[in-house]
PDB file of C-alpha atoms in Angstrom:
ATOM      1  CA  UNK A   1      28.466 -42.417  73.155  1.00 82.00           C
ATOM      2  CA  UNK A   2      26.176 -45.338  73.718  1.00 84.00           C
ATOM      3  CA  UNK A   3      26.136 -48.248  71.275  1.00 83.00           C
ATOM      4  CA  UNK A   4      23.009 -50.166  69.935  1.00 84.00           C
ATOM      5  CA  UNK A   5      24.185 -52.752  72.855  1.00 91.00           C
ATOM      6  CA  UNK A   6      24.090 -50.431  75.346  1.00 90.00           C
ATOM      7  CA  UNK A   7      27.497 -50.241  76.270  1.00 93.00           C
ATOM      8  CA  UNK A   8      28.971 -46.438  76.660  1.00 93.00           C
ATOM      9  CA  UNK A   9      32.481 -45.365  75.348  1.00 91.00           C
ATOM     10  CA  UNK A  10      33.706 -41.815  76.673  1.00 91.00           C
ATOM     11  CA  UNK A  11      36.248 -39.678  74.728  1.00 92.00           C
ATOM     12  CA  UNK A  12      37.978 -36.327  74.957  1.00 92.00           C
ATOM     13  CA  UNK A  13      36.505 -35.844  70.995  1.00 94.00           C
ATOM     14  CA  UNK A  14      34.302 -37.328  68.976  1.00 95.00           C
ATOM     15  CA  UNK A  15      34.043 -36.458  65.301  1.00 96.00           C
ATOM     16  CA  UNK A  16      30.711 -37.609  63.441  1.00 96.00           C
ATOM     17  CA  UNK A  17      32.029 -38.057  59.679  1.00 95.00           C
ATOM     18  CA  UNK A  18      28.819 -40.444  58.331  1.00 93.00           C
ATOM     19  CA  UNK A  19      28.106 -38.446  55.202  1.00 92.00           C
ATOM     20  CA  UNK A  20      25.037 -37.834  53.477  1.00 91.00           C
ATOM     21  CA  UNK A  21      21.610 -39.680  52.770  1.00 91.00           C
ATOM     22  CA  UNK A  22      23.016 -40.399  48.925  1.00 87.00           C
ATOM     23  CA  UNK A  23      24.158 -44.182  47.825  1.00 79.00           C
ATOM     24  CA  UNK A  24      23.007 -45.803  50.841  1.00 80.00           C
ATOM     25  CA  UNK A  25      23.995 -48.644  49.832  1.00 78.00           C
ATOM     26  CA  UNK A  26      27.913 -47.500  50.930  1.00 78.00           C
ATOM     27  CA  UNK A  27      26.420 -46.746  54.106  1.00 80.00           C
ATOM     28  CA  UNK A  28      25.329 -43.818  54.049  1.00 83.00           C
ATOM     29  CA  UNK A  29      22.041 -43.446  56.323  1.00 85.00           C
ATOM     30  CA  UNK A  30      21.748 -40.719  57.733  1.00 89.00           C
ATOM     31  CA  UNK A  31      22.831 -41.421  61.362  1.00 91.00           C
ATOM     32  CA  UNK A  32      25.020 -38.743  61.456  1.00 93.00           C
ATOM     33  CA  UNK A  33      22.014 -36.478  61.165  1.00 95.00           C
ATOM     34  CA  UNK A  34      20.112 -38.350  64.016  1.00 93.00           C
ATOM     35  CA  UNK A  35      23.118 -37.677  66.354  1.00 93.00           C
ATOM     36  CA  UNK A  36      23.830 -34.483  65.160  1.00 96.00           C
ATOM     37  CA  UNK A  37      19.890 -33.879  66.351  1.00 96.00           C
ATOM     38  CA  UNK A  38      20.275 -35.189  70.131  1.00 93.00           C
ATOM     39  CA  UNK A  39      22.876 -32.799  70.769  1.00 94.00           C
ATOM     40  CA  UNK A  40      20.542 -30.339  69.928  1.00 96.00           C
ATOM     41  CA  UNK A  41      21.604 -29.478  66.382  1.00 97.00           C
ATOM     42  CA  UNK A  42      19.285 -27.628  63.867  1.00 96.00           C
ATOM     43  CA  UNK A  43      19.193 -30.158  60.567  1.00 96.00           C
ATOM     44  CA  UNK A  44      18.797 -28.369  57.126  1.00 94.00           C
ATOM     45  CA  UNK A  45      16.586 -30.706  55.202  1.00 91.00           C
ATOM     46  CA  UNK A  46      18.728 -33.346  53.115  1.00 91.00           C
ATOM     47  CA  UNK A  47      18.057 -33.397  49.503  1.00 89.00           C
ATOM     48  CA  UNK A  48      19.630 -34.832  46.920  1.00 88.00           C
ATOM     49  CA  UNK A  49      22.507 -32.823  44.621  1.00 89.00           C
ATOM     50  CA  UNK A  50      24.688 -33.510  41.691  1.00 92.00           C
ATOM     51  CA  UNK A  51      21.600 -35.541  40.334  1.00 93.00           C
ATOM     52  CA  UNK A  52      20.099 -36.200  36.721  1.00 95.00           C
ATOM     53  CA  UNK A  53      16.982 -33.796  36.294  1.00 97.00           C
ATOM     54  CA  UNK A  54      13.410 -35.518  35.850  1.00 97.00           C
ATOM     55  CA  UNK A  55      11.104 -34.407  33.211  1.00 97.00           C
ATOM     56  CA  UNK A  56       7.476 -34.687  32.131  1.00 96.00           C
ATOM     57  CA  UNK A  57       8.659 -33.854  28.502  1.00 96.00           C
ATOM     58  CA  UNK A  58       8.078 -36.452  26.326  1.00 97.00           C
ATOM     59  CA  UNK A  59      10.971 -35.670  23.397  1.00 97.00           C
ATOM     60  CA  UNK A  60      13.489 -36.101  26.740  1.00 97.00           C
ATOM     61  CA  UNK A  61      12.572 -40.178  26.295  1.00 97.00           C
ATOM     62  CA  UNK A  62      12.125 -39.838  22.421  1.00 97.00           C
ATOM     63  CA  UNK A  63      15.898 -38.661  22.660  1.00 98.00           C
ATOM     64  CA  UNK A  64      17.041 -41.228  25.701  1.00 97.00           C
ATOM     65  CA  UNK A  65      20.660 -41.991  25.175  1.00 97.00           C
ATOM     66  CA  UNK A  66      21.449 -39.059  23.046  1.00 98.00           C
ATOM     67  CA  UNK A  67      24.657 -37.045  24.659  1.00 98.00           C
ATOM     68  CA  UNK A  68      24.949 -33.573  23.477  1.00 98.00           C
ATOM     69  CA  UNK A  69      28.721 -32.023  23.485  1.00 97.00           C
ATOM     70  CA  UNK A  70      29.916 -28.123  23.448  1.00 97.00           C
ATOM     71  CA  UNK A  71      25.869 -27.052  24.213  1.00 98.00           C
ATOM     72  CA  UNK A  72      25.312 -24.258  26.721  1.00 98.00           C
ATOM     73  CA  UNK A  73      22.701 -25.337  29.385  1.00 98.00           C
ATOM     74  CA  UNK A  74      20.705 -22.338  31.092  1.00 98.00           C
ATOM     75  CA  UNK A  75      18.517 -23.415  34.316  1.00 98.00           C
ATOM     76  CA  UNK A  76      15.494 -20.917  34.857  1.00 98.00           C
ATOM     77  CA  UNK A  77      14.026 -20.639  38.851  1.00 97.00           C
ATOM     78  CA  UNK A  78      10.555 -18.836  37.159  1.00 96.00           C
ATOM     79  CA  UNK A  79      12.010 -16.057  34.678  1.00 91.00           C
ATOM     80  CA  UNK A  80      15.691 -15.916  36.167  1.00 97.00           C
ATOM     81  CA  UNK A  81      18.625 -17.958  34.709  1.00 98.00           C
ATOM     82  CA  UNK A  82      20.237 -19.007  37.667  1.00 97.00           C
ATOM     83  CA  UNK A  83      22.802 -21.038  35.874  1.00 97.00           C
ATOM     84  CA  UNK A  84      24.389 -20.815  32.671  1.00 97.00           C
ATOM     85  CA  UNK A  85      27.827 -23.249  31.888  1.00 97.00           C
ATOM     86  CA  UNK A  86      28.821 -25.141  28.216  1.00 97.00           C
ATOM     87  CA  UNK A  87      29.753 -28.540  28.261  1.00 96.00           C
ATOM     88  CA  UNK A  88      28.147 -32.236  27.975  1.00 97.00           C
ATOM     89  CA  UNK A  89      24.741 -33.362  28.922  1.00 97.00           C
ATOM     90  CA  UNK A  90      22.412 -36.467  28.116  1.00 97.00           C
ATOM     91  CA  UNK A  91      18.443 -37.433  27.276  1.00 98.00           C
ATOM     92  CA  UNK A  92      17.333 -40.356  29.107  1.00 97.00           C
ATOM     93  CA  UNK A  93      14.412 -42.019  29.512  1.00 96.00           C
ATOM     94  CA  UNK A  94      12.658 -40.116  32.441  1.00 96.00           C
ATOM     95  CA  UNK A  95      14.702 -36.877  31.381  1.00 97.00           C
ATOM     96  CA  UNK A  96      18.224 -35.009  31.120  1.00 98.00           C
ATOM     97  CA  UNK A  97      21.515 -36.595  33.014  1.00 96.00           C
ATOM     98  CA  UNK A  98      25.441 -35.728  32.417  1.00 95.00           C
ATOM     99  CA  UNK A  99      28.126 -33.267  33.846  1.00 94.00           C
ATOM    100  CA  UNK A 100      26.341 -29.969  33.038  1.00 96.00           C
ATOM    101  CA  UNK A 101      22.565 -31.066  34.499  1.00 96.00           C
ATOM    102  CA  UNK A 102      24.548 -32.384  37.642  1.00 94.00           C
ATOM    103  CA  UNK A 103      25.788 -28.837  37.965  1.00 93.00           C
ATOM    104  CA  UNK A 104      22.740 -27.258  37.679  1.00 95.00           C
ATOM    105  CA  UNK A 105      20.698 -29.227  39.988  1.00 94.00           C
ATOM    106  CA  UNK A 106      22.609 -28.093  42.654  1.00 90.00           C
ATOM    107  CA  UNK A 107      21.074 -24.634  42.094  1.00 93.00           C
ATOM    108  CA  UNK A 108      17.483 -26.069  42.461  1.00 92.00           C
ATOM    109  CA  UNK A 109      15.618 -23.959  45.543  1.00 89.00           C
ATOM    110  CA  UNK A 110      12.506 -25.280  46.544  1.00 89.00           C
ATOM    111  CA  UNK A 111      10.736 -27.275  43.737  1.00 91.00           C
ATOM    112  CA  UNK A 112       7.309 -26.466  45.860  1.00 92.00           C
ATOM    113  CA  UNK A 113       7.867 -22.686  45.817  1.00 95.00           C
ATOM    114  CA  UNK A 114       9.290 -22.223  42.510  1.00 96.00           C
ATOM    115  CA  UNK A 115       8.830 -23.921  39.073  1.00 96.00           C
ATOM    116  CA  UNK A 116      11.784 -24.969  37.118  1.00 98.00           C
ATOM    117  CA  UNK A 117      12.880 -25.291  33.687  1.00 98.00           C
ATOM    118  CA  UNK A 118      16.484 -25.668  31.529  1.00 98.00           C
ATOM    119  CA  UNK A 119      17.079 -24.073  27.607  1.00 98.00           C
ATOM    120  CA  UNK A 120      19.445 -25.743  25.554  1.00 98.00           C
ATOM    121  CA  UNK A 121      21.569 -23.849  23.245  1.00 98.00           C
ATOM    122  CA  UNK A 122      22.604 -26.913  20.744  1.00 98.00           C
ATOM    123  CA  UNK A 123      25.091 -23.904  19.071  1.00 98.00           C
ATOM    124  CA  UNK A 124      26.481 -21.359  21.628  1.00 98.00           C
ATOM    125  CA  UNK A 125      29.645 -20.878  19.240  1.00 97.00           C
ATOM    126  CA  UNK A 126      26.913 -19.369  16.820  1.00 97.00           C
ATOM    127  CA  UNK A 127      25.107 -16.296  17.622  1.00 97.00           C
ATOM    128  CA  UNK A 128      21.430 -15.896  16.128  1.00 97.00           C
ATOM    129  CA  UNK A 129      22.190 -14.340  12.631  1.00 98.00           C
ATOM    130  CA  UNK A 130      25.482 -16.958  11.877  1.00 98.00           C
ATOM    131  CA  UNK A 131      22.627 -19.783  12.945  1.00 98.00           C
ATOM    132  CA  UNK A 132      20.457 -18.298  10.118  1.00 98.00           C
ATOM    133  CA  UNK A 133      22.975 -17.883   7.582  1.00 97.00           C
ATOM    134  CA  UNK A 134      24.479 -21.250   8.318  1.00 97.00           C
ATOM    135  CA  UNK A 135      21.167 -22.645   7.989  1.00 97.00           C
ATOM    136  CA  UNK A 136      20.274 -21.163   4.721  1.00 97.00           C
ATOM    137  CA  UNK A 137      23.452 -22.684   2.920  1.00 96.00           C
ATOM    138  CA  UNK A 138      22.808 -26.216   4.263  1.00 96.00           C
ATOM    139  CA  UNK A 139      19.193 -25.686   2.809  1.00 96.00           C
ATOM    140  CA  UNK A 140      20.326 -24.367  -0.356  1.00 96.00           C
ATOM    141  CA  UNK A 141      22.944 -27.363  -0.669  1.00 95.00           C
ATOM    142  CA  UNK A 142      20.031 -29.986   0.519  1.00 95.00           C
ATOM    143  CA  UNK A 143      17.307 -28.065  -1.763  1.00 94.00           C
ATOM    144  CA  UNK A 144      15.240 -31.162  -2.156  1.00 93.00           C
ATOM    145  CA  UNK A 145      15.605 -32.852   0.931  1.00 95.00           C
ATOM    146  CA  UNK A 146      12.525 -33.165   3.067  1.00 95.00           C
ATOM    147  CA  UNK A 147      13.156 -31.083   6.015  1.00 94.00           C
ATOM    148  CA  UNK A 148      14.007 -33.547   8.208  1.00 93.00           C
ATOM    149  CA  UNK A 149      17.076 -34.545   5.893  1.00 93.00           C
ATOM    150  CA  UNK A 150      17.323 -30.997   5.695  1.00 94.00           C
ATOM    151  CA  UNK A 151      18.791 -30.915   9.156  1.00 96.00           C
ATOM    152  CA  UNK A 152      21.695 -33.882   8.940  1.00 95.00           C
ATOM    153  CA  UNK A 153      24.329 -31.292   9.062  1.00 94.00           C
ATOM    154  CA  UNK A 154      23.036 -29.702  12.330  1.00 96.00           C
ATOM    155  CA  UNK A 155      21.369 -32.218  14.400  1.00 97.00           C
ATOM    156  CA  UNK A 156      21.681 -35.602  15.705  1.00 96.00           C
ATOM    157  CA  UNK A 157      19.886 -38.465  13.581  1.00 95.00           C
ATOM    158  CA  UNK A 158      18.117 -39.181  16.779  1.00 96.00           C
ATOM    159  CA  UNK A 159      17.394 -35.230  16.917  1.00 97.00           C
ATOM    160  CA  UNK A 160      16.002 -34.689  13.414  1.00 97.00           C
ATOM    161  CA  UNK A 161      12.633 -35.848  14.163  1.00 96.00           C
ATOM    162  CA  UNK A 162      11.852 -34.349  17.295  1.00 97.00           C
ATOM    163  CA  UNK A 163      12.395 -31.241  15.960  1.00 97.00           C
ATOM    164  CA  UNK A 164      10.414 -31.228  13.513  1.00 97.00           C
ATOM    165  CA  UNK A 165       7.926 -32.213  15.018  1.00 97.00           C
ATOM    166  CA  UNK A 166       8.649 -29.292  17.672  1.00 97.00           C
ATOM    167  CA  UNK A 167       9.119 -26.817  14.469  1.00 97.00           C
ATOM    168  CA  UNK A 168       5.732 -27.522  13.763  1.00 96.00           C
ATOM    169  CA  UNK A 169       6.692 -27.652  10.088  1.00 95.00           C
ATOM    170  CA  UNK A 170       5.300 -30.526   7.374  1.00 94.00           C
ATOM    171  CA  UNK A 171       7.734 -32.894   7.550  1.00 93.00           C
ATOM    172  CA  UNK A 172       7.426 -33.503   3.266  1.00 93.00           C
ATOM    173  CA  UNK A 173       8.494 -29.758   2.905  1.00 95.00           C
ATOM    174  CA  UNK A 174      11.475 -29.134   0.851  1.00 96.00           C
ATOM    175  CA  UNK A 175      14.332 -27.179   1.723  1.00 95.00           C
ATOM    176  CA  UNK A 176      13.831 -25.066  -0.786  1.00 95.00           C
ATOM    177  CA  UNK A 177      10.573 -24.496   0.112  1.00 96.00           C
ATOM    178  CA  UNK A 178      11.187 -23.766   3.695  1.00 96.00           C
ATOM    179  CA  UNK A 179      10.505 -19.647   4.258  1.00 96.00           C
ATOM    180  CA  UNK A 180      12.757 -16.946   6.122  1.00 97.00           C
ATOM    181  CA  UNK A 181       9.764 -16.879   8.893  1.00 97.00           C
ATOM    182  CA  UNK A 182      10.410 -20.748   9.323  1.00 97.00           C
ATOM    183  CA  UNK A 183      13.780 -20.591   8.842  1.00 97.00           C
ATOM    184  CA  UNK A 184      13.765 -17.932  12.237  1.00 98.00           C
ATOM    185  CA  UNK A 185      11.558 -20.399  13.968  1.00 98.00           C
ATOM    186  CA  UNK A 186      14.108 -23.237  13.752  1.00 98.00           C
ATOM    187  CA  UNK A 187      17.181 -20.381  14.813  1.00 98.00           C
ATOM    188  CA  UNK A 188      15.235 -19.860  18.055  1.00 98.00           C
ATOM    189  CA  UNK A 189      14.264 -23.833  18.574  1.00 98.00           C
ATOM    190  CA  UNK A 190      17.734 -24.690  18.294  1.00 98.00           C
ATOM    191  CA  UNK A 191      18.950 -21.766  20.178  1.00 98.00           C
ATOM    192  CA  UNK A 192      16.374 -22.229  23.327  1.00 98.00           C
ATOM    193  CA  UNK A 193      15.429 -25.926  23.454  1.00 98.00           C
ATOM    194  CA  UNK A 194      13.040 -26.049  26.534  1.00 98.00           C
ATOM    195  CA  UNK A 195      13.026 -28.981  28.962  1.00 98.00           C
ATOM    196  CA  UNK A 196      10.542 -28.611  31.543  1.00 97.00           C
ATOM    197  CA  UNK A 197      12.665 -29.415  35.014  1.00 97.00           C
ATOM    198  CA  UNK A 198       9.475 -31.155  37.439  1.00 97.00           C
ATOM    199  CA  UNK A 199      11.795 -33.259  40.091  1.00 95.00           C
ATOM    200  CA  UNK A 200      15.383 -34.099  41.231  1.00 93.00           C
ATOM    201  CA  UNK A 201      16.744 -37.390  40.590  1.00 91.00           C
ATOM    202  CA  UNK A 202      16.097 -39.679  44.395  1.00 85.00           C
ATOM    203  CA  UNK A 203      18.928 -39.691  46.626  1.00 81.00           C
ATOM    204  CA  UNK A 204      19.573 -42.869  46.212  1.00 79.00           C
ATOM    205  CA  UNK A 205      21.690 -41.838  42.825  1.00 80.00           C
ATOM    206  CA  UNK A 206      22.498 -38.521  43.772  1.00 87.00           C
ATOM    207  CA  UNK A 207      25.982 -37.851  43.745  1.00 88.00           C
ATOM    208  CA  UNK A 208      25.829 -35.735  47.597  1.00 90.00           C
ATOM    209  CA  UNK A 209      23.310 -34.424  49.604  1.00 90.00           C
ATOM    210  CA  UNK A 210      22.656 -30.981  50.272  1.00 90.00           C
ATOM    211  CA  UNK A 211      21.547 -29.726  53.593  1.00 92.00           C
ATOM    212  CA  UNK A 212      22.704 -31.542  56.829  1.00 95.00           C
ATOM    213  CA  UNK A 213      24.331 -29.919  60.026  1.00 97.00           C
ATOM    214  CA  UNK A 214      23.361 -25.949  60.050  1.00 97.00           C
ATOM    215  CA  UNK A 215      27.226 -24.788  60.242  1.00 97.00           C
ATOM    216  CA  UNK A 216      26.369 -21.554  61.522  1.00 97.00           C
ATOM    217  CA  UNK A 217      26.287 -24.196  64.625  1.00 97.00           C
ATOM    218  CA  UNK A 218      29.896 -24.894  64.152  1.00 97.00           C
ATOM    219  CA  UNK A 219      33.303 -23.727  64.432  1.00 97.00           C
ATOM    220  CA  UNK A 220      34.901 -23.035  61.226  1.00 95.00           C
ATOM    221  CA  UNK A 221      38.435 -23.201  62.606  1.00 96.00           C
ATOM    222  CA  UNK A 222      38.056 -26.606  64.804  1.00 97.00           C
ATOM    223  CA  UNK A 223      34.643 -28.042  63.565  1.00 97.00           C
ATOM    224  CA  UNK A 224      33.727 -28.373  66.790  1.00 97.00           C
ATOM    225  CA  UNK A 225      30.104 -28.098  67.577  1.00 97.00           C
ATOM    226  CA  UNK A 226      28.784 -25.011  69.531  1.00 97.00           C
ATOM    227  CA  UNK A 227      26.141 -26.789  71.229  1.00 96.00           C
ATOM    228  CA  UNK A 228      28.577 -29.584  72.888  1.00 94.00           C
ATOM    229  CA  UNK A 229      31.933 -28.975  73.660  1.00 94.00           C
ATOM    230  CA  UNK A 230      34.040 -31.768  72.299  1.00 95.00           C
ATOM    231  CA  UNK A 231      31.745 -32.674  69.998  1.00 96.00           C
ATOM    232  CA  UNK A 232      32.680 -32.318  65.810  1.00 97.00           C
ATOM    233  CA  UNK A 233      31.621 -32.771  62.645  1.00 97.00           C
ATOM    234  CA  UNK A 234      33.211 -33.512  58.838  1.00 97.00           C
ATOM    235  CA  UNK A 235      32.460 -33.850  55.437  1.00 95.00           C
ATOM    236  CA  UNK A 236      28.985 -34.052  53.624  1.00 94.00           C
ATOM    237  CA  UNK A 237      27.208 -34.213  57.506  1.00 96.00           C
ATOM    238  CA  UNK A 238      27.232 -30.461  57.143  1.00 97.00           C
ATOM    239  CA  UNK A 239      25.503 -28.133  55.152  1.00 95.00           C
ATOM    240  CA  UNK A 240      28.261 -27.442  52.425  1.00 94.00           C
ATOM    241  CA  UNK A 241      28.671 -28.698  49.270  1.00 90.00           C
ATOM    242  CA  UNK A 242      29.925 -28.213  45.957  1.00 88.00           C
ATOM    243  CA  UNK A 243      29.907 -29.050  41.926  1.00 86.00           C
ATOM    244  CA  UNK A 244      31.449 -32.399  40.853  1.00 82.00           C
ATOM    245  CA  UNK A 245      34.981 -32.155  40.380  1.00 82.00           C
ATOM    246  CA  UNK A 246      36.548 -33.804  44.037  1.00 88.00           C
ATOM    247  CA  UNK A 247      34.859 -30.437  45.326  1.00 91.00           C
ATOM    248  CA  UNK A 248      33.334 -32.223  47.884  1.00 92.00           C
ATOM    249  CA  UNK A 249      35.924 -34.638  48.503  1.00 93.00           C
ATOM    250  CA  UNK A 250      37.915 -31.895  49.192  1.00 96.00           C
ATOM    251  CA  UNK A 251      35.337 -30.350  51.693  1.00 95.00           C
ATOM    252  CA  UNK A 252      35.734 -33.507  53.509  1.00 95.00           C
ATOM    253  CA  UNK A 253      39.616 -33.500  53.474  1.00 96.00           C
ATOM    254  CA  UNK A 254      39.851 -30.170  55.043  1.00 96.00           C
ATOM    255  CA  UNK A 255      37.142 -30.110  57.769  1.00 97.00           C
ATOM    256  CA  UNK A 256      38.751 -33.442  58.850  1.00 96.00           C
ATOM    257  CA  UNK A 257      42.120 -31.604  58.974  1.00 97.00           C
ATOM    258  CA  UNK A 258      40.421 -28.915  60.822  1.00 96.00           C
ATOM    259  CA  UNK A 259      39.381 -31.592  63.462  1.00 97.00           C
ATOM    260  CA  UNK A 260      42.778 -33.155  63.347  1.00 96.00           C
ATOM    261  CA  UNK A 261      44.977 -29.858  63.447  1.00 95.00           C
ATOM    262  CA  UNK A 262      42.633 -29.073  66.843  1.00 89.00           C
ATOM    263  CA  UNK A 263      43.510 -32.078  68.827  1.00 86.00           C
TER     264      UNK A 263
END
């Protein structure tokens, strides 16, 4: 190894264990990925993971601040769900953020290939028809509420008017006036809330990066590099990660044992 000095330093094993491109500002910057290159080491492009989802959609930033509990988050790549997990998510101001959206973006392929978007299901313990039956009695007991105070009972104050204004519906109509046709409208709004999902959060607040160090290039057993003997890498350098969770930490625990069990 030759320092930025100039001065060389030889050893029997060298382990490159620099992380990711994600929070820089702990020093992670990507040198591992540089060095990782000289020796002739194929790079899988680093992009950020376990990051808050941007979104064009305006209600996202009508919403900011809003944290949803016990909803169902589904990402779509084009027509296919390719994730589906209940738990806790957020609005903010340039779009969704929280434990299940951190999940999901690590499912995101190429963003230039494929186009993206998440449904919401606001109440996944209630199938269609209980939705509908549950909103009926709230109407009948809020008969001549407008139908924004129509939907205390099931939404977030924050919520109310955004959809609404998503139903489509006069926000002056009564409860009681509301019809079965509308009524089915609202089921499948609150069933299938659609964010649009147009970019990943920047690395610089990403939780890890994904992509780094091809490990088809290295040895499971020793993490020892197949293009230089003597030569190893650890932790989020390489092209594994995981959900949040001390997943990853614990990717970095055991490749380092690997490295150390091998010496």
């Amino acid at each position: 190894m030759r320092g930025t000095s100039g001065r060389e330093y030889r050893a029997d094993a060298v382990l490159v264990a620099t992380g990711g491109v994600s929070y820089p500002t702990t020093g992670s910057t990507g040198d591992g990925y540089k060095l990782a290159q000289q020796a002739g080491h194929t790079l899988i492009e680093p992009v950020p993971s376990l990051v808050s989802l941007v979104s064009h959609d305006a209600d996202c930033k009508k919403m900011m601040g809003l944290a949803l509990k016990n909803v169902t988050l589904t990402l779509f790549e084009d027509s296919k769900a390719i994730f589906d997990e209940q738990g806790e998510m957020l609005f903010t101001h340039f779009g969704i953020s929280g434990p299940l959206t951190l999940s999901a973006s690590s499912h995101l392929g190429d963003m230039k290939k494929h186009k993206y978007h998440a449904e919401i299901d606001l109440k996944p313990a209630l199938s269609e028809e209980q939705l509908y039956d549950r909103i009926t009695r709230d109407f009948a007991l809020l008969a001549n509420h407008a139908a924004q105070g129509a939907l205390v009972k099931l939404l977030p104050s924050s919520m109310q008017p955004v959809m609404v204004a998503r139903w489509g519906i006069d926000p002056a109509t009564k409860a009681n006036q509301i019809t079965r046709e509308q009524k089915r409208e609202l089921v499948q709004l609150m069933k299938h809330w659609r964010v649009s999902i147009d970019a990943r959060g920047d690395l610089a607040h990403a939780v890890i990066t994904s992509g780094g160090v091809s490990v088809r290039e290295v040895d499971p057993k020793t993490m020892q590099s197949k293009k230089a003997m003597g030569l190893y890498f650890a932790g989020e350098v390489l092209d594994v990660d995981a959900y949040t969770g001390g997943y990853n930490l614990q990717i970095a625990f055991c490749t380092a044992q690997a490295f150390a069990n091998n010496l």
